[in-house]
């Protein structure tokens, strides 16, 4: 056991499962809590409801060592934990840009009256600034020995385990030295490994997550804005990104132009951040995030327009192959997926779209049952007039004209993630179009290569 600290993790979504399994792997006794009994049953049986490399192994190791268990009982959690981590979701509110914090609120409201001994309640969910201060007041009222801290999580899907065990930074939003000392004990291992531990206020901790995601989204939309200019000016955004990224003040990461960002975090987090700033009277400061969002969504429409162009001006009954459904490779998450949105837009334009994805077909079918899917790449590509690469899975990025030419009816490809080399495709008689590159610029690349 790691010290005597016992941890609970409230909410068995992406964040909660990852945090619970990782903390158990560090030697803590961990109790995961979720109100969904069937999910709890699956997790206790070692079955992971999400796709995340390395996580199933950690889950099973924790269960096998007796350090990790899941329950639906908040009473059990209250009796068990010295530290309670809030990991529930904060989705976008229906009909509004604001975050829906009802799950976080319910979590604290359920736990607080059950607490009988001193403990630390630690928020990890992404919440509007001010939430922690509000929750702290209610918690202190219900249980004087309980204290609240905020410790945002910056993990990425696909690398969630490594991001949790060796984070870039640990943010401790606290109101006392005692809370800081407990968080230092929880994170002793990564801190000993060199991870910066930054102590700050509750508000700055909450803001740090919103600001980080806003910056990342802005960086992606910046390069996608440059892509729009490249398309009309005859530039090549991939070369432009390489040039910009070579400047250490800018850096190369998050400068991949293409279909833009999706997923369960960046889109809803920038909207919630702008909405919260407006509520606080600082709406103007974050007005640019509306433009960041608009640039991002425009890429989806542009991709569909390219397909229309390659189909010769009408998509009615045109067979189209869509490669990708996940919001990014290495994930089965289809929340706000740019790929699925493009498939939906094309379907609305009359195309007969067939989607293939190596991991996300089940989730995609559930989210958009009206779309057509194929279990194999060949099944999606056979007879297609236009192929679109929408999620840059390694297997798609490695495709060659030799793989697809025998399958399709017409040789048209849209590389919406800038994952392919245009030259071989053009040499094999394909019309190749990419975001951020005018058609004649792609042709010039071929000429330059001979
Ligand atoms: C993000 C943040 O990175 C993470 O710190 C936070 O905790 C949660 O939100 P995630 O949603 O898992 O993580 O994905 P990320 O790798 O950030 O990618 C987000 C989206 O941006 C994906 O759709 C991806 O395809 C897109 N993207 C990313 C680009 O379009 N271009 C890039 O250069 C980078």
Tab-separated table of N, CA and C in Angstrom, residues 91-100 268 271-272 275-276 279 290:
chain	number	residue	atom	x	y	z
A	91	UNK	N	-20.566	17.771	-19.884
A	91	UNK	CA	-20.858	17.964	-21.306
A	91	UNK	C	-21.419	19.364	-21.583
A	92	UNK	N	-21.570	19.676	-22.873
A	92	UNK	CA	-22.185	20.953	-23.242
A	92	UNK	C	-23.687	20.873	-22.916
A	93	UNK	N	-24.220	21.950	-22.357
A	93	UNK	CA	-25.665	21.983	-22.061
A	93	UNK	C	-26.455	21.979	-23.363
A	94	UNK	N	-27.558	21.250	-23.393
A	94	UNK	CA	-28.397	21.250	-24.601
A	94	UNK	C	-28.918	22.668	-24.835
A	95	UNK	N	-28.764	23.135	-26.078
A	95	UNK	CA	-29.304	24.443	-26.439
A	95	UNK	C	-28.517	25.628	-25.908
A	96	UNK	N	-27.297	25.387	-25.436
A	96	UNK	CA	-26.485	26.483	-24.890
A	96	UNK	C	-25.010	26.127	-25.069
A	97	UNK	N	-24.146	27.141	-24.975
A	97	UNK	CA	-22.705	26.877	-25.039
A	97	UNK	C	-22.135	26.504	-23.677
A	98	UNK	N	-22.923	26.684	-22.632
A	98	UNK	CA	-22.404	26.511	-21.273
A	98	UNK	C	-22.170	25.036	-20.940
A	99	UNK	N	-21.320	24.819	-19.936
A	99	UNK	CA	-21.076	23.441	-19.469
A	99	UNK	C	-22.204	23.023	-18.546
A	100	UNK	N	-22.573	21.764	-18.636
A	100	UNK	CA	-23.574	21.184	-17.747
A	100	UNK	C	-22.829	20.543	-16.580
A	268	UNK	N	-16.349	21.507	-26.808
A	268	UNK	CA	-17.273	21.982	-25.756
A	268	UNK	C	-16.535	22.855	-24.743
A	271	UNK	N	-16.287	26.492	-25.998
A	271	UNK	CA	-17.609	27.157	-25.943
A	271	UNK	C	-17.957	27.510	-24.499
A	272	UNK	N	-17.728	26.562	-23.591
A	272	UNK	CA	-18.057	26.799	-22.177
A	272	UNK	C	-17.193	27.916	-21.602
A	275	UNK	N	-18.513	31.206	-22.848
A	275	UNK	CA	-19.793	31.496	-22.195
A	275	UNK	C	-19.569	31.947	-20.752
A	276	UNK	N	-18.636	31.304	-20.056
A	276	UNK	CA	-18.369	31.671	-18.659
A	276	UNK	C	-17.746	33.064	-18.572
A	279	UNK	N	-20.454	35.544	-18.811
A	279	UNK	CA	-21.201	35.672	-17.551
A	279	UNK	C	-20.442	36.546	-16.548
A	290	UNK	N	-14.896	32.246	-30.461
A	290	UNK	CA	-16.026	31.980	-31.379
A	290	UNK	C	-15.469	31.815	-32.801
